[in-house]
Amino acid sequence: MNLRVNGEVVTVPDSVRTIKGVIDHFNINNPVIIVEHNDTILDKNAHEKTQIFEGDKIELVQFVGGG
Amino acid sequence: MLTINDKQFHSRLLLGTGKYPNFDIQKQAVEVSESEILTFTVRRMNIYEPSQPNFLEKIDLDKVNLLPNTAGAKTAQEAVRHAKLAQASGLCDMIKVEVIGCDKTLLPDPVETLKATEELLKEGFTVLPYTSDDVVLAKRLEELGAHAIMPGASPIGSGQGIINPLHLRFIVEQTKVPVIVDAGIGSPADAAIAMELGADAVLLNTAVSAADDPVKMAKAMKLAIEAGRLGYEAGRIPKKRTATASSPMEGLSIG
């Protein structure tokens, strides 16, 4: 399945079906992961139940240092 | 105590988390600063380097409050998006509105700052807008309901200190919510002056993170802010044109 993740087209296995699956696929283990799915910002508790489909646009965002 | 909306803080130093030499020095600097509010920003992850260390792993989130900013936004709409992304972390409800209107000076866009503040207040955020030292704009932001006003001392990262103390004083005198001097502080003296002018707090980043010894500078800033606040509360003497002896004249001729 092709997705657009952080502006780049990426291919993930068909076994990846949810936002949580995408996060795990990329081995992301940041303490804080914020997700925007097709321009909708997801509640942090919604990652596991939010399903993904071909062509979905996903933004994975984190907190970084800033002033 | 510093009160922002419904939260109270002992420390009057808000510390930025950008540009430290490494996370260990940053952690030490945060600890000695005794700051209870740390600023962050939201950015895309690098999905190809997922194990990049993150400073949040180093700090005790029970001890500090996160104040995400909307840095990078150039419109109110972008600022609102950044704020909502930050809020979705479930870690914070405060937001520092930062909408830059000029790439060269990094000065804030007053119109977009006002719009973003209004929108985020409607959404229920605790809103702390970073603004210029414009007295009328500060008033308009407070009238909208901003929970603090954050006038810049001088351009971000410039270290030029307070270039318009008169305007800062005007803002302090007219504002009922906390005034947090944000951006441009270069030295502990600058921070102390901001506090002596009556600011409720100071937000700084580069002055500590880019100092030769960030940890020592964090401590210096903490002490300067405390000294400045005490000086403000104590009330300085008026300046006089002429000398006034401190020692008594009586008993001068002891021979």
Short mmCIF file of C-alpha atoms in Angstrom, two decimals:
data_model
loop_
_atom_site.label_atom_id
_atom_site.label_comp_id
_atom_site.label_asym_id
_atom_site.label_seq_id
_atom_site.Cartn_x
_atom_site.Cartn_y
_atom_site.Cartn_z
CA MET A 1 0.00 0.00 0.00
CA ASN A 2 1.28 3.44 -0.90
CA LEU A 3 0.99 6.29 1.58
CA ARG A 4 2.25 9.84 1.67
CA VAL A 5 4.11 10.11 4.96
CA ASN A 6 5.66 13.46 5.88
CA GLY A 7 5.48 14.53 2.26
CA GLU A 8 7.10 11.41 0.81
CA VAL A 9 5.47 8.53 -0.99
CA VAL A 10 6.28 5.33 0.89
CA THR A 11 5.20 1.75 0.45
CA VAL A 12 4.16 -0.24 3.50
CA PRO A 13 3.20 -3.94 3.67
CA ASP A 14 -0.51 -4.70 3.42
CA SER A 15 -0.36 -5.96 6.99
CA VAL A 16 -0.05 -2.34 8.11
CA ARG A 17 -3.65 -1.28 8.56
CA THR A 18 -3.73 1.39 11.23
CA ILE A 19 -1.87 4.54 12.25
CA LYS A 20 -0.30 2.56 15.08
CA GLY A 21 0.86 0.09 12.43
CA VAL A 22 2.55 2.87 10.48
CA ILE A 23 4.31 4.13 13.61
CA ASP A 24 5.53 0.61 14.39
CA HIS A 25 6.54 0.03 10.77
CA PHE A 26 8.96 2.94 10.92
CA ASN A 27 10.22 1.84 14.37
CA ILE A 28 9.32 5.18 15.87
CA ASN A 29 9.51 5.17 19.64
CA ASN A 30 9.59 8.86 20.50
CA PRO A 31 8.00 9.71 23.83
CA VAL A 32 5.55 11.97 22.01
CA ILE A 33 4.17 11.25 18.56
CA ILE A 34 1.53 13.49 17.09
CA VAL A 35 -0.32 12.35 13.99
CA GLU A 36 -2.27 14.19 11.34
CA HIS A 37 -4.26 11.83 9.11
CA ASN A 38 -5.70 13.25 5.90
CA ASP A 39 -5.54 16.75 7.42
CA THR A 40 -7.27 15.67 10.63
CA ILE A 41 -5.24 15.81 13.83
CA LEU A 42 -5.73 12.61 15.78
CA ASP A 43 -6.19 12.30 19.49
CA LYS A 44 -3.25 10.34 20.92
CA ASN A 45 -5.60 7.56 21.94
CA ALA A 46 -6.91 7.14 18.40
CA HIS A 47 -3.73 5.81 16.77
CA GLU A 48 -4.62 2.17 17.24
CA LYS A 49 -8.18 2.30 15.97
CA THR A 50 -7.64 4.66 13.03
CA GLN A 51 -7.53 2.63 9.82
CA ILE A 52 -5.46 3.63 6.83
CA PHE A 53 -6.10 3.23 3.13
CA GLU A 54 -4.23 3.53 -0.16
CA GLY A 55 -3.08 7.09 -0.83
CA ASP A 56 -3.67 8.39 2.70
CA LYS A 57 -1.73 11.44 3.76
CA ILE A 58 -0.05 11.07 7.14
CA GLU A 59 2.04 13.58 9.05
CA LEU A 60 4.12 12.29 11.94
CA VAL A 61 5.15 15.17 14.16
CA GLN A 62 7.20 15.46 17.33
CA PHE A 63 8.30 18.06 19.84
CA VAL A 64 11.80 19.38 19.22
CA GLY A 65 13.86 22.04 20.95
CA GLY A 66 12.79 25.61 20.36
CA GLY A 67 12.51 28.96 22.06
CA MET B 1 4.22 33.50 42.43
CA LEU B 2 3.66 33.77 38.72
CA THR B 3 0.07 32.96 37.76
CA ILE B 4 -0.80 32.17 34.15
CA ASN B 5 -4.50 31.46 33.71
CA ASP B 6 -5.18 28.76 36.31
CA LYS B 7 -1.59 27.67 36.96
CA GLN B 8 0.92 28.99 39.45
CA PHE B 9 4.70 28.89 39.19
CA HIS B 10 7.49 29.66 41.63
CA SER B 11 10.03 30.40 38.94
CA ARG B 12 9.85 33.51 36.79
CA LEU B 13 12.25 32.11 34.22
CA LEU B 14 10.84 30.38 31.16
CA LEU B 15 13.53 28.50 29.29
CA GLY B 16 13.76 27.63 25.62
CA THR B 17 15.11 24.25 24.58
CA GLY B 18 16.80 25.02 21.27
CA LYS B 19 20.45 24.98 20.24
CA TYR B 20 22.18 23.44 23.27
CA PRO B 21 25.53 21.73 22.66
CA ASN B 22 24.04 18.40 23.79
CA PHE B 23 21.18 16.96 25.82
CA ASP B 24 23.26 16.40 28.96
CA ILE B 25 24.28 20.05 29.16
CA GLN B 26 20.72 21.04 28.39
CA LYS B 27 19.38 18.82 31.17
CA GLN B 28 21.82 20.34 33.65
CA ALA B 29 20.97 23.86 32.50
CA VAL B 30 17.26 23.20 32.92
CA GLU B 31 17.83 21.80 36.40
CA VAL B 32 19.94 24.68 37.71
CA SER B 33 17.65 27.26 36.11
CA GLU B 34 14.79 25.86 38.25
CA SER B 35 12.52 26.82 35.40
CA GLU B 36 9.09 25.25 35.53
CA ILE B 37 8.08 26.14 31.98
CA LEU B 38 10.04 24.90 28.97
CA THR B 39 9.31 25.89 25.40
CA PHE B 40 9.31 23.46 22.49
CA THR B 41 8.21 23.48 18.91
CA VAL B 42 6.52 20.91 16.67
CA ARG B 43 8.28 19.51 13.63
CA ARG B 44 7.99 16.58 11.24
CA MET B 45 9.82 13.46 12.33
CA ASN B 46 12.56 12.04 10.18
CA ILE B 47 10.97 8.68 9.42
CA TYR B 48 14.28 7.30 8.17
CA GLU B 49 16.06 8.04 11.44
CA PRO B 50 13.41 7.06 13.97
CA SER B 51 15.79 6.51 16.85
CA GLN B 52 17.11 10.06 16.97
CA PRO B 53 17.26 11.06 20.63
CA ASN B 54 14.64 13.46 21.87
CA PHE B 55 15.11 15.85 24.77
CA LEU B 56 11.70 14.97 26.18
CA GLU B 57 13.20 11.61 27.19
CA LYS B 58 15.58 13.49 29.49
CA ILE B 59 13.11 15.54 31.46
CA ASP B 60 10.62 14.72 34.15
CA LEU B 61 7.31 15.78 32.65
CA ASP B 62 5.76 15.83 36.12
CA LYS B 63 8.11 18.63 37.17
CA VAL B 64 7.88 20.98 34.19
CA ASN B 65 5.13 22.42 32.06
CA LEU B 66 5.53 22.37 28.32
CA LEU B 67 4.91 25.58 26.44
CA PRO B 68 4.94 24.68 22.75
CA ASN B 69 5.36 27.53 20.33
CA THR B 70 4.04 27.98 16.83
CA ALA B 71 7.46 28.91 15.41
CA GLY B 72 7.62 28.43 11.69
CA ALA B 73 4.09 29.72 11.19
CA LYS B 74 3.71 32.75 8.96
CA THR B 75 -0.08 32.97 9.08
CA ALA B 76 -2.70 32.68 11.79
CA GLN B 77 -4.00 29.55 10.10
CA GLU B 78 -0.59 27.86 10.30
CA ALA B 79 -0.19 28.93 13.92
CA VAL B 80 -3.56 27.42 14.82
CA ARG B 81 -2.55 24.15 13.13
CA HIS B 82 0.74 24.04 15.06
CA ALA B 83 -1.13 24.71 18.30
CA LYS B 84 -3.62 21.94 17.65
CA LEU B 85 -0.83 19.51 16.78
CA ALA B 86 0.90 20.35 20.05
CA GLN B 87 -2.32 19.96 21.98
CA ALA B 88 -2.90 16.52 20.46
CA SER B 89 0.15 15.33 22.42
CA GLY B 90 -2.08 15.45 25.47
CA LEU B 91 0.79 17.07 27.37
CA CYS B 92 -0.09 20.75 27.30
CA ASP B 93 -2.84 23.28 26.97
CA MET B 94 -0.66 26.38 26.85
CA ILE B 95 0.53 27.77 23.54
CA LYS B 96 3.03 30.48 22.69
CA VAL B 97 1.71 32.16 19.56
CA GLU B 98 4.65 33.04 17.35
CA VAL B 99 3.86 34.22 13.85
CA ILE B 100 6.89 35.65 12.12
CA GLY B 101 6.25 38.44 9.65
CA CYS B 102 9.79 39.17 8.48
CA ASP B 103 12.50 36.60 7.75
CA LYS B 104 15.33 39.07 8.22
CA THR B 105 14.37 40.50 11.60
CA LEU B 106 12.16 37.60 12.77
CA LEU B 107 9.78 40.21 14.11
CA PRO B 108 6.23 39.02 14.68
CA ASP B 109 3.38 39.76 12.28
CA PRO B 110 0.96 41.81 14.40
CA VAL B 111 -2.16 41.17 12.31
CA GLU B 112 -1.68 37.41 12.10
CA THR B 113 -0.66 37.23 15.77
CA LEU B 114 -3.90 38.95 16.73
CA LYS B 115 -5.97 36.62 14.52
CA ALA B 116 -4.24 33.48 15.81
CA THR B 117 -4.67 34.61 19.42
CA GLU B 118 -8.38 35.20 18.90
CA GLU B 119 -8.91 31.83 17.23
CA LEU B 120 -6.94 29.87 19.84
CA LEU B 121 -8.74 31.57 22.71
CA LYS B 122 -12.03 30.48 21.13
CA GLU B 123 -10.64 26.93 21.03
CA GLY B 124 -9.98 27.05 24.75
CA PHE B 125 -6.19 27.27 24.77
CA THR B 126 -4.17 29.18 27.34
CA VAL B 127 -2.66 31.67 24.92
CA LEU B 128 0.63 33.52 25.36
CA PRO B 129 1.30 35.64 22.28
CA TYR B 130 4.82 36.69 21.42
CA THR B 131 4.58 40.26 20.20
CA SER B 132 6.73 43.26 19.49
CA ASP B 133 7.01 45.98 22.12
CA ASP B 134 4.05 47.77 20.53
CA VAL B 135 2.02 49.19 23.41
CA VAL B 136 -1.30 49.35 21.58
CA LEU B 137 -0.98 45.85 20.16
CA ALA B 138 -0.27 44.54 23.67
CA LYS B 139 -3.46 46.23 24.79
CA ARG B 140 -5.48 44.73 21.94
CA LEU B 141 -4.13 41.25 22.72
CA GLU B 142 -5.08 41.61 26.36
CA GLU B 143 -8.56 42.83 25.40
CA LEU B 144 -9.01 39.68 23.33
CA GLY B 145 -8.31 37.66 26.46
CA ALA B 146 -4.68 36.60 26.06
CA HIS B 147 -3.44 34.97 29.27
CA ALA B 148 -0.05 36.70 29.13
CA ILE B 149 1.62 39.26 26.89
CA MET B 150 5.12 38.41 25.68
CA PRO B 151 6.82 41.48 24.24
CA GLY B 152 10.23 41.02 22.69
CA ALA B 153 13.18 42.85 24.22
CA SER B 154 14.94 42.89 20.82
CA PRO B 155 15.05 40.56 17.79
CA ILE B 156 15.08 36.81 18.51
CA GLY B 157 18.54 35.43 19.19
CA SER B 158 20.18 38.86 18.81
CA GLY B 159 21.24 39.22 22.43
CA GLN B 160 20.82 42.98 22.12
CA GLY B 161 18.92 43.23 25.38
CA ILE B 162 16.13 45.69 26.00
CA ILE B 163 16.17 48.25 23.23
CA ASN B 164 12.98 50.06 24.24
CA PRO B 165 12.61 50.08 28.01
CA LEU B 166 10.07 52.89 27.81
CA HIS B 167 7.63 50.81 25.77
CA LEU B 168 8.17 47.80 28.01
CA ARG B 169 7.36 49.93 31.02
CA PHE B 170 4.21 51.23 29.32
CA ILE B 171 3.15 47.65 28.59
CA VAL B 172 3.85 46.55 32.16
CA GLU B 173 1.88 49.49 33.56
CA GLN B 174 -1.21 48.92 31.43
CA THR B 175 -1.36 45.12 31.54
CA LYS B 176 -3.20 43.11 34.17
CA VAL B 177 -2.20 39.64 32.92
CA PRO B 178 1.47 38.62 33.26
CA VAL B 179 4.01 40.35 31.03
CA ILE B 180 6.77 37.96 30.01
CA VAL B 181 9.70 39.57 28.24
CA ASP B 182 10.55 37.18 25.44
CA ALA B 183 13.42 37.25 22.96
CA GLY B 184 16.57 39.32 22.65
CA ILE B 185 17.89 38.89 26.19
CA GLY B 186 21.68 38.58 26.03
CA SER B 187 23.02 38.76 29.55
CA PRO B 188 21.92 38.42 33.17
CA ALA B 189 21.92 42.23 33.37
CA ASP B 190 19.31 42.37 30.60
CA ALA B 191 17.12 39.89 32.43
CA ALA B 192 17.46 41.81 35.69
CA ILE B 193 16.51 45.06 33.97
CA ALA B 194 13.43 43.44 32.46
CA MET B 195 12.36 42.35 35.92
CA GLU B 196 13.19 45.73 37.47
CA LEU B 197 10.96 47.32 34.83
CA GLY B 198 8.15 45.26 36.32
CA ALA B 199 7.96 42.28 33.98
CA ASP B 200 6.41 39.24 35.64
CA ALA B 201 8.82 36.82 33.97
CA VAL B 202 11.45 36.40 31.28
CA LEU B 203 11.60 33.81 28.50
CA LEU B 204 15.01 33.20 27.02
CA ASN B 205 16.86 30.54 25.10
CA THR B 206 19.96 31.50 23.12
CA ALA B 207 21.42 33.57 25.97
CA VAL B 208 21.79 30.31 27.88
CA SER B 209 22.10 27.65 25.19
CA ALA B 210 24.80 29.49 23.22
CA ALA B 211 26.76 30.77 26.22
CA ASP B 212 30.28 29.41 26.68
CA ASP B 213 29.01 27.61 29.76
CA PRO B 214 25.25 27.13 29.42
CA VAL B 215 24.85 25.57 32.85
CA LYS B 216 26.58 28.44 34.62
CA MET B 217 24.62 30.96 32.55
CA ALA B 218 21.35 29.23 33.43
CA LYS B 219 22.19 29.76 37.09
CA ALA B 220 23.20 33.38 36.43
CA MET B 221 19.89 34.04 34.72
CA LYS B 222 17.93 32.46 37.56
CA LEU B 223 19.72 34.67 40.09
CA ALA B 224 19.42 37.79 37.91
CA ILE B 225 15.68 37.30 37.52
CA GLU B 226 15.25 36.79 41.24
CA ALA B 227 17.39 39.87 41.97
CA GLY B 228 15.51 41.98 39.44
CA ARG B 229 12.16 40.94 40.84
CA LEU B 230 13.23 41.65 44.42
CA GLY B 231 14.55 45.03 43.31
CA TYR B 232 11.25 45.84 41.63
CA GLU B 233 9.27 44.84 44.70
CA ALA B 234 11.64 46.73 47.02
CA GLY B 235 11.34 49.92 44.98
CA ARG B 236 14.48 51.62 43.76
CA ILE B 237 15.52 55.10 44.88
CA PRO B 238 14.85 58.00 42.54
CA LYS B 239 17.80 59.22 40.49
CA LYS B 240 19.16 62.62 41.62
CA ARG B 241 21.40 65.09 39.88
CA THR B 242 23.48 65.76 42.97
CA ALA B 243 25.32 63.72 45.57
CA THR B 244 23.83 62.86 48.95
CA ALA B 245 26.22 61.60 51.63
CA SER B 246 25.48 58.15 52.96
CA SER B 247 27.51 58.67 56.15
CA PRO B 248 26.30 61.01 58.90
CA MET B 249 27.91 64.47 59.27
CA GLU B 250 27.45 64.52 63.06
CA GLY B 251 30.57 63.72 65.07
CA LEU B 252 32.80 64.33 62.09
CA SER B 253 35.28 66.40 64.10
CA ILE B 254 36.59 63.79 66.51
CA GLY B 255 39.95 65.46 67.28
#
